[in-house]
Amino acid sequence: MAREGSLVGCVVVVCIGCASQQVSARGDVPQQIFVDATVEAGLVAVNDPADNYLQHIMNLGPMVGGGAVGDFNGDGWQDVFFLSGGTGFDKLFINNQDGTFTDRAAEWGMTIEHMGVGASVADFDNDGDLDIYVTSLGPTSGPVRTGAHKLYINNGDNTFSNRAQLAGVRTTSVVHPDGFGSAWGDYDLDGDLDLFVCGWTITGLGNKLFENNGDGTFTDATVDAGLWDLGARGFSPVFADMDGDLYPEILIAGDFHQSRYWVNNGDGTFTGEHGTNGTCVDDNGMGHTLADVDGDGDLDWYVTSILTDEFPWSDVPGTGNMLYLNDGNHQYTEVSIGAGVNDGGWGWGTVGVDFDHDGHEDLIETNGWFGTNQATQQEWIGERSYVFRSNGDGTFAEVSAECGFNHTAYGRGLIRFDADNDGDQDMIVISTGGPLKYFRNDLITPATRGAAGVHWLRIMFDSGGEATLAPDGYGTRVEAVVGARTHMRTLTGGASYLAQSELSVHFGFGTASMIDVLRVKWADGRTQVHTALSADQQLIISPRKAGDADDSGAVDVNDISTVLKHLGGGEHEADTNGDGRVDVNDISYVLFRLGQ
């Protein structure tokens, strides 16, 4: 089902910038980009873990704090789902389209008091609206228990229904109450979204891969897929194609030396490469993000971890955050110290995002614990979140104070999204035992919209109704060619730590106001090209019908005329077979598809 505002086979412009005031391109950090607009936006909520957490064998209370964003009512604006932790109902903040939000959880049927941990978002049943998966340790009253996870089905009428039991995803561990981060992805490329859920308790066996059966139910495929390491203490999973063969790998940020890198064999099974390919050397993997931080066209893996010479409970040193640069063929080089992103305190949620639109992906991280780093005597209590701004040369500078990202609580979940549809990426920080914080990004204002130095592009995908593609473009890779440089983003939808960001790819282009070529490679391998696009707009892109050279939605004689007009050229929409040039083979391809 196509979402409101989309058109199958086309690129739909949702919003376009105007104005032309000049601002600087690169150089000094733009001052006070982020503004704490929590109260102004009405996003007032507190994560307050129920006392039951303390009864758990592992005392999970200090590690919770999740949520997710998504356009749950299909109006083109991102809404916010927030987990209360057990004291009071969860929150469903619906976007009022004026910079404010209103909690509609009760109206939407989300009135279960429970000890929620993390959340993720996907249209798992391919009906055109977003559903929510929630890991939970059970009801607020009574002891923690297994089998308490939620799968909120979006009914399409501004209500949700919990169908976790019927779907077969209510329980991930029958040994201990467990369940932390979750992520969606199409690991078998059958066109529907599968689910991975991380478990942390040491004997809980709670890491699970659920295969989507396509009928509203799931099958536990963990063992059949060869994911034998069920006891790994996982926090944050993600599905992502790391080697370009279309089949997504499963990467897990895991505690106590137990991060994992599972290579997808393309036959429904996985092979573990952790410990052999340069990854998974972080001591305490908690949150993670995937981003092309070095601009070479592939995904690098950033994992948050504790930096200390002495833990409160042992003398084992902590590595700090790890940045694994992708060398190709599932081989990596760890460069966090040289890159300047190793010291993130007691790191948790993190995202990769070009927050200042200078054309380079930055890293933002939140952190905090209950104690002091024995090596530096720095308090983890009240330690600020970090903004690592890319210098464009593989190194980063920490600029949280300069850019106004002032957060000093026990940060856990971290979310990027465009709350006000103005083109820049806003941030939410969720803290365990503390208030939600919304940092509005004021890079784009009425005075700077369309100005040189802050150009951008935000893309969402409508792949509904395509049998070979999962909904919302999960797994889609996008390359934006601007002059001699190619920017790359991939839509993975993974957990940063118990939280999920919006389902978009976002680019900053600095002074460039035009995109020469936009290549979209869908998860089934088909590629489509768009040329000469203006920056400063939001696009909804849907798969083009094979042979549709003029992007009209139909394959007819006009497509032959379009191919003839551009014959002999390079990348262009008229390249119907996706081989990078317009030639007689494209005419043959149109004739083959004529009338389809």
XYZ file of C-alpha atoms in Angstrom:
596
model
C 0.000 0.000 0.000
C 1.409 3.387 -0.955
C 1.643 5.912 1.845
C -0.116 9.248 1.669
C 1.958 11.702 -0.359
C 3.754 9.036 -2.393
C 3.402 7.949 -6.004
C 4.604 4.550 -7.201
C 7.417 4.778 -9.738
C 8.229 8.416 -9.085
C 10.251 10.776 -6.961
C 7.834 12.926 -4.996
C 8.970 16.299 -3.663
C 7.442 16.873 -0.239
C 8.991 20.161 0.794
C 11.425 22.548 -0.861
C 13.560 25.267 0.706
C 13.399 28.889 -0.399
C 15.388 32.034 0.673
C 19.041 32.744 -0.078
C 20.876 34.307 2.868
C 24.571 33.371 2.848
C 26.150 31.458 5.711
C 29.606 29.941 6.028
C 30.322 26.508 4.537
C 32.986 24.858 6.727
C 35.398 26.071 9.318
C 34.239 27.034 12.809
C 31.417 25.104 14.389
C 28.108 26.904 13.872
C 27.263 28.243 17.313
C 24.369 26.814 19.316
C 22.886 24.717 16.528
C 21.035 22.650 19.122
C 18.411 24.188 21.392
C 16.740 22.365 24.279
C 13.114 22.659 23.149
C 11.715 19.838 25.291
C 9.131 21.853 27.187
C 8.304 24.110 24.259
C 7.551 21.044 22.099
C 5.468 19.340 24.786
C 7.782 16.315 24.882
C 7.678 16.167 28.662
C 8.207 12.626 29.959
C 10.301 10.855 32.572
C 11.783 7.379 32.407
C 11.219 5.952 35.888
C 12.165 2.268 36.162
C 9.837 0.343 38.433
C 11.227 -1.084 41.654
C 10.709 -4.570 40.182
C 13.848 -4.128 38.119
C 15.860 -4.323 41.327
C 14.434 -7.776 42.000
C 15.896 -9.083 38.761
C 18.863 -11.411 39.116
C 21.052 -8.935 37.199
C 19.541 -5.604 38.391
C 18.678 -4.215 34.964
C 17.203 -0.921 36.162
C 20.210 1.337 35.393
C 20.427 0.040 31.808
C 16.917 0.762 30.475
C 15.668 3.822 28.613
C 14.300 3.331 25.109
C 11.949 4.651 22.472
C 11.513 5.168 18.749
C 10.198 7.601 16.167
C 8.010 7.016 13.129
C 5.110 8.476 11.203
C 2.470 6.397 12.931
C -0.595 8.192 11.529
C 0.723 8.623 7.982
C 0.522 12.419 7.884
C 4.129 12.956 6.809
C 5.387 14.065 10.243
C 7.453 12.033 12.690
C 5.853 10.992 15.980
C 7.640 9.852 19.158
C 7.127 6.665 21.184
C 8.666 6.746 24.672
C 9.007 3.968 27.249
C 8.248 5.073 30.801
C 10.165 2.204 32.388
C 7.238 0.982 34.435
C 6.048 3.920 36.500
C 3.062 5.175 34.526
C 1.992 4.508 30.955
C 4.316 4.755 27.977
C 3.965 7.895 25.856
C 2.897 8.236 22.227
C 3.584 11.822 21.217
C 1.760 12.642 17.988
C 3.263 15.485 15.971
C 0.952 18.507 15.755
C 2.856 19.848 12.700
C 3.549 23.152 14.448
C 6.623 22.273 16.491
C 4.632 20.680 19.308
C 3.487 17.170 20.236
C 0.555 15.740 22.190
C 0.570 12.441 24.074
C -2.147 10.226 22.546
C -1.107 6.895 24.107
C -4.398 6.337 25.909
C -6.455 7.178 22.798
C -4.343 4.779 20.729
C -4.813 1.938 23.231
C -1.326 1.916 24.762
C -2.376 1.674 28.394
C -0.297 -1.242 29.620
C 1.849 -0.455 32.636
C 4.972 -2.533 32.199
C 8.732 -2.428 32.576
C 9.588 -1.444 29.014
C 13.228 -1.650 27.901
C 13.657 -0.887 24.177
C 11.649 -0.277 20.998
C 11.926 -0.571 17.217
C 9.645 0.321 14.314
C 8.689 -1.431 11.068
C 5.748 -2.156 8.791
C 6.239 -5.869 9.415
C 2.851 -6.879 7.947
C 3.259 -4.693 4.833
C -0.115 -2.998 5.206
C 1.173 0.555 4.790
C 1.548 1.700 8.386
C 4.247 1.385 11.026
C 4.096 -1.148 13.842
C 6.159 -1.082 17.069
C 8.066 -3.879 18.790
C 8.818 -3.407 22.496
C 11.041 -5.470 24.761
C 9.653 -5.704 28.279
C 10.386 -7.371 31.611
C 6.753 -7.698 32.594
C 3.988 -5.831 34.402
C 4.799 -3.142 36.932
C 3.005 -5.023 39.683
C 4.545 -8.329 40.657
C 7.964 -9.792 39.849
C 9.695 -9.497 36.516
C 8.839 -12.369 34.183
C 9.491 -13.853 30.781
C 7.121 -13.615 27.833
C 6.241 -9.939 28.239
C 7.418 -8.363 24.950
C 4.878 -6.371 22.926
C 4.170 -6.199 19.197
C 1.880 -3.241 18.685
C 0.026 -3.682 15.409
C -0.978 -0.392 13.823
C -4.660 -0.767 12.968
C -4.609 2.185 10.582
C -7.299 4.039 12.523
C -5.153 5.740 15.178
C -5.125 2.688 17.449
C -2.651 -0.089 18.245
C -3.298 -3.693 19.321
C -0.751 -5.906 21.038
C -0.391 -9.122 19.013
C 2.960 -10.386 20.290
C 1.613 -13.729 21.443
C -0.252 -14.463 18.217
C 2.767 -13.398 16.173
C 5.118 -15.642 18.153
C 7.514 -12.912 19.345
C 6.368 -12.410 22.927
C 9.157 -14.534 24.433
C 12.876 -14.441 23.695
C 14.169 -16.188 26.825
C 12.412 -18.855 28.865
C 15.257 -18.914 31.407
C 15.314 -15.319 32.686
C 13.338 -12.165 31.925
C 15.461 -10.620 29.197
C 15.329 -8.530 26.044
C 17.138 -5.310 25.140
C 17.596 -3.821 21.676
C 15.716 -5.063 18.611
C 16.108 -4.448 14.890
C 14.309 -5.220 11.632
C 15.738 -6.327 8.302
C 15.100 -8.677 5.392
C 17.897 -11.203 5.940
C 16.530 -13.746 3.424
C 15.519 -11.143 0.785
C 11.977 -12.479 0.511
C 10.361 -9.046 0.691
C 9.211 -8.985 4.303
C 10.915 -7.804 7.481
C 12.478 -10.221 9.934
C 13.264 -9.389 13.551
C 16.361 -9.779 15.720
C 16.166 -9.270 19.491
C 19.185 -9.028 21.785
C 19.390 -10.630 25.220
C 21.906 -9.610 27.875
C 21.539 -11.913 30.879
C 24.432 -14.359 30.927
C 22.338 -17.541 31.142
C 19.214 -16.228 29.453
C 19.906 -17.471 25.908
C 17.929 -14.449 24.803
C 19.426 -13.499 21.401
C 16.800 -14.483 18.827
C 16.289 -14.278 15.068
C 12.609 -14.396 14.095
C 11.827 -15.117 10.444
C 8.744 -13.363 9.097
C 6.315 -15.944 7.681
C 4.442 -13.316 5.684
C 1.130 -14.028 7.403
C 1.477 -11.981 10.582
C 3.477 -14.663 12.393
C 7.160 -15.435 12.923
C 9.295 -18.551 13.281
C 12.305 -18.731 15.597
C 15.091 -19.295 13.042
C 18.020 -18.725 15.417
C 19.418 -22.245 15.461
C 18.651 -23.059 11.827
C 20.454 -19.868 10.796
C 23.607 -20.999 12.583
C 23.496 -18.249 15.196
C 24.777 -20.645 17.821
C 26.111 -18.030 20.225
C 22.809 -17.577 22.042
C 24.488 -16.703 25.320
C 26.294 -13.613 24.005
C 25.384 -10.625 26.145
C 23.843 -8.545 23.385
C 22.566 -5.001 23.695
C 22.096 -3.542 20.197
C 21.538 -5.377 16.874
C 21.409 -4.215 13.257
C 20.888 -5.799 9.828
C 23.196 -4.311 7.168
C 24.797 -5.402 3.916
C 28.466 -4.835 4.694
C 30.014 -6.355 1.558
C 27.681 -5.336 -1.285
C 26.175 -8.760 -2.033
C 22.674 -7.521 -1.029
C 22.296 -10.029 1.826
C 22.435 -8.164 5.163
C 24.797 -9.226 7.895
C 23.784 -9.164 11.570
C 26.007 -7.012 13.792
C 25.600 -6.923 17.571
C 27.086 -4.539 20.118
C 27.594 -6.813 23.126
C 28.838 -6.406 26.663
C 31.848 -8.142 28.261
C 33.848 -8.759 25.052
C 30.823 -10.216 23.282
C 30.093 -8.007 20.295
C 29.348 -10.175 17.278
C 29.746 -9.948 13.476
C 27.655 -12.522 11.611
C 28.208 -12.817 7.844
C 25.107 -13.674 5.812
C 25.849 -16.707 3.605
C 22.881 -16.009 1.338
C 21.260 -19.370 2.061
C 19.507 -18.554 5.315
C 22.584 -19.172 7.447
C 25.318 -17.015 8.967
C 29.009 -17.440 9.735
C 30.634 -15.663 12.669
C 33.645 -13.511 11.792
C 33.996 -11.829 15.185
C 37.527 -11.986 16.441
C 38.938 -12.772 13.002
C 38.199 -9.690 10.907
C 39.358 -6.768 13.058
C 35.997 -6.132 14.739
C 34.549 -7.019 18.147
C 37.595 -5.996 20.175
C 35.502 -3.564 22.239
C 35.292 -4.615 25.872
C 31.765 -3.442 26.586
C 29.803 -2.896 23.395
C 26.569 -1.116 24.261
C 25.326 1.116 21.465
C 26.399 1.344 17.843
C 25.827 3.053 14.541
C 26.781 2.453 10.917
C 28.025 5.346 8.811
C 30.471 6.043 5.999
C 32.677 8.125 8.258
C 35.673 8.137 5.905
C 33.659 8.832 2.749
C 34.948 5.856 0.769
C 31.533 4.438 -0.121
C 31.103 1.631 2.399
C 29.680 1.315 5.894
C 31.952 1.658 8.906
C 30.935 0.417 12.355
C 31.126 2.584 15.487
C 30.568 0.819 18.821
C 30.330 2.594 22.179
C 32.204 1.082 25.108
C 33.537 2.124 28.502
C 36.873 3.939 28.757
C 38.518 3.350 32.121
C 41.548 1.704 33.672
C 39.424 0.183 36.408
C 35.801 -0.827 36.615
C 34.018 -0.378 39.945
C 33.792 -4.172 40.243
C 37.115 -5.341 38.767
C 40.562 -4.269 37.627
C 39.915 -5.217 33.978
C 40.573 -2.193 31.736
C 38.004 -0.796 29.341
C 38.839 -0.112 25.697
C 36.650 2.910 25.143
C 34.659 3.349 21.947
C 35.805 1.454 18.844
C 35.640 2.714 15.242
C 35.983 -0.111 12.727
C 36.795 1.169 9.224
C 35.538 -1.106 6.459
C 38.429 -2.355 4.288
C 36.193 -4.548 2.141
C 35.546 -8.300 2.101
C 34.502 -8.191 5.773
C 37.885 -6.932 6.940
C 38.259 -3.903 9.230
C 40.823 -1.618 10.836
C 40.122 -0.155 14.279
C 41.059 3.566 14.379
C 39.165 5.152 17.295
C 42.152 6.706 19.069
C 43.652 8.265 15.950
C 40.211 9.446 14.858
C 39.583 11.146 18.217
C 36.411 9.231 19.106
C 37.733 6.697 21.637
C 36.920 8.642 24.795
C 33.170 8.730 25.233
C 33.089 8.059 28.958
C 30.605 5.291 29.736
C 29.029 5.218 26.274
C 25.526 4.071 25.371
C 23.381 5.297 22.461
C 25.045 6.785 19.373
C 24.062 7.942 15.887
C 25.868 8.928 12.726
C 24.457 12.148 11.290
C 25.630 15.215 9.384
C 24.195 17.619 11.940
C 25.821 20.744 10.443
C 25.347 19.893 6.727
C 29.005 20.261 5.828
C 28.951 17.028 3.812
C 30.642 14.814 6.415
C 28.954 12.373 8.774
C 29.454 13.196 12.436
C 29.063 10.956 15.494
C 26.931 11.842 18.506
C 26.971 9.764 21.678
C 25.280 9.828 25.063
C 26.685 8.267 28.210
C 26.719 8.112 32.005
C 26.910 5.729 34.947
C 26.882 5.773 38.725
C 30.483 6.352 39.719
C 33.905 7.761 38.917
C 36.539 6.816 36.364
C 39.388 5.710 38.634
C 42.006 6.590 36.027
C 40.912 10.184 35.410
C 38.764 10.859 38.484
C 36.131 12.135 36.057
C 32.582 11.670 37.258
C 30.459 9.477 35.035
C 27.549 10.996 36.944
C 26.573 14.125 35.075
C 29.131 13.648 32.317
C 28.013 15.447 29.157
C 27.004 13.735 25.955
C 29.547 14.003 23.160
C 29.303 15.500 19.676
C 32.207 14.324 17.539
C 32.261 16.602 14.495
C 34.049 15.241 11.447
C 37.039 17.269 10.276
C 36.626 15.742 6.841
C 39.978 13.930 7.003
C 39.119 10.879 9.092
C 39.459 12.692 12.403
C 36.884 14.283 14.685
C 36.679 17.151 17.160
C 34.444 17.089 20.242
C 32.139 20.152 20.011
C 29.123 19.432 22.241
C 29.511 22.661 24.218
C 30.046 24.819 21.129
C 27.000 23.504 19.296
C 24.632 23.566 22.285
C 24.170 19.839 22.828
C 24.055 20.162 26.597
C 22.971 16.879 28.135
C 24.372 15.601 31.434
C 22.092 12.843 32.737
C 22.290 9.040 32.561
C 21.818 8.941 28.782
C 20.760 5.651 27.183
C 18.657 5.824 23.999
C 19.613 8.338 21.281
C 17.410 9.214 18.297
C 17.852 11.372 15.203
C 14.805 12.668 13.315
C 13.430 15.754 11.590
C 10.743 16.758 14.057
C 9.701 19.950 12.262
C 10.271 18.927 8.614
C 12.712 21.783 8.078
C 15.535 19.676 6.629
C 17.998 19.339 9.510
C 18.175 16.483 11.988
C 16.905 16.987 15.537
C 17.860 14.760 18.476
C 16.175 12.996 21.381
C 18.090 11.662 24.391
C 16.395 9.181 26.711
C 17.923 8.791 30.175
C 17.381 6.004 32.649
C 15.631 7.430 35.687
C 15.464 10.870 34.090
C 13.573 13.125 31.694
C 13.406 12.847 27.929
C 15.351 15.666 26.259
C 14.557 17.058 22.821
C 17.298 19.084 21.146
C 15.913 20.969 18.176
C 18.444 21.573 15.413
C 18.204 25.239 14.391
C 20.698 25.066 11.549
C 17.810 25.600 9.130
C 15.689 28.639 9.959
C 13.556 30.942 7.806
C 16.658 33.116 7.419
C 19.018 30.301 6.364
C 16.707 28.027 4.389
C 18.177 27.461 0.937
C 21.372 29.302 1.830
C 24.841 28.266 0.717
C 26.612 26.169 3.334
C 23.584 24.333 4.697
C 22.143 22.520 1.655
C 20.594 19.128 2.332
C 18.476 16.259 1.050
C 16.190 13.937 3.026
C 14.840 10.772 1.411
C 12.202 8.285 2.455
C 11.058 5.275 0.475
C 7.736 3.786 -0.564
C 8.442 0.180 -1.522
C 5.049 -1.161 -0.448
C 3.438 -3.574 -2.882
C 6.780 -4.706 -4.316
C 7.038 -8.452 -3.783
C 10.842 -8.467 -3.717
C 11.288 -5.445 -1.464
C 10.656 -4.980 2.235
C 8.499 -1.970 3.188
C 9.882 1.553 3.645
C 13.079 0.861 1.749
C 14.852 -1.184 4.413
C 18.266 -2.085 2.973
C 18.282 0.613 0.282
C 21.630 2.196 -0.591
C 21.741 5.744 -1.978
C 24.660 7.517 -3.630
C 24.512 11.257 -4.242
C 27.103 12.503 -6.731
C 27.978 16.174 -6.268
C 30.826 17.310 -8.485
C 33.807 15.003 -7.956
C 32.489 13.607 -4.687
C 30.059 10.773 -3.998
C 28.116 10.722 -0.725
C 26.674 7.376 0.404
C 23.919 6.480 2.869
C 22.122 3.205 3.613
C 18.783 2.717 5.353
C 19.373 0.065 8.013
C 16.912 0.932 10.783
C 19.123 -0.543 13.498
C 19.096 0.162 17.211
C 21.497 2.807 18.528
C 20.858 1.526 22.067
C 17.249 0.543 22.872
C 16.071 3.226 20.439
C 15.486 3.689 16.715
C 15.781 6.775 14.532
C 13.551 7.817 11.634
C 13.426 5.652 8.492
C 15.224 8.085 6.212
C 18.576 8.774 4.636
C 19.799 12.330 5.133
C 22.578 14.223 3.367
C 24.276 17.538 3.990
C 25.896 19.176 0.963
C 27.410 22.397 2.299
C 27.550 24.932 -0.546
C 26.299 22.569 -3.273
C 22.724 23.325 -4.299
C 22.424 20.613 -6.969
C 22.852 16.844 -6.972
C 24.317 15.759 -10.297
C 23.344 12.098 -10.002
C 21.284 10.261 -7.398
C 21.711 6.466 -7.575
C 19.217 4.343 -5.679
C 20.119 0.684 -5.256
C 17.216 -1.258 -3.857
C 17.670 -4.299 -1.627
C 16.763 -6.683 -4.488
C 19.600 -5.311 -6.638
C 17.685 -3.123 -9.061
C 19.121 0.347 -9.558
C 17.511 3.559 -10.681
C 19.101 6.892 -11.442
C 17.842 10.450 -11.100
C 19.817 13.373 -12.444
C 20.011 17.143 -11.887
C 18.064 17.264 -8.618
C 17.830 20.414 -6.554
C 18.971 20.188 -2.942
C 16.890 21.428 0.007
C 13.955 19.102 -0.415
C 12.444 15.961 0.987
C 11.827 13.146 -1.479
C 9.737 10.017 -1.324
C 11.220 7.553 -3.796
C 9.466 4.412 -4.973
C 10.795 1.722 -7.318
C 10.541 2.560 -10.975
C 8.816 0.074 -13.238
C 11.365 -1.801 -15.324
C 11.685 -0.114 -18.735
C 9.997 3.127 -17.675
C 12.566 5.533 -19.151
C 10.528 8.719 -18.713
C 9.340 7.919 -15.178
C 5.697 8.135 -16.212
C 4.577 5.005 -14.385
C 3.956 3.079 -17.612
C 6.143 1.431 -20.263
C 5.090 2.677 -23.706
C 6.421 4.112 -26.986
C 7.295 7.366 -25.221
C 10.022 5.491 -23.374
C 11.633 4.528 -26.683
C 11.647 8.206 -27.656
C 13.274 9.081 -24.338
C 16.018 6.517 -24.839
C 16.681 7.751 -28.393
C 16.922 11.334 -27.152
C 19.680 10.417 -24.694
C 21.383 7.717 -26.754
C 25.122 7.598 -26.224
C 24.955 9.303 -22.857
C 26.074 8.103 -19.448
C 24.058 7.825 -16.274
C 20.534 9.057 -16.861
C 16.947 8.077 -16.119
C 16.838 6.700 -19.692
C 19.276 3.953 -18.663
C 16.480 1.412 -18.296
C 18.661 -1.656 -17.685
C 20.867 0.021 -15.067
C 24.239 -0.626 -16.711
C 25.432 2.986 -16.413
C 24.955 4.065 -20.031
C 22.174 4.755 -22.525
C 22.499 2.583 -25.633
C 20.588 0.255 -27.950
C 20.294 -2.312 -25.161
C 17.960 0.093 -23.405
C 15.711 0.206 -26.473
C 15.608 -3.589 -26.473
C 14.785 -3.553 -22.781
C 11.884 -1.143 -23.307
C 10.526 -3.260 -26.160
C 10.718 -6.353 -23.953
C 8.756 -4.576 -21.213
C 6.331 -2.765 -23.492
C 2.806 -2.710 -22.131
C 3.739 -4.334 -18.820
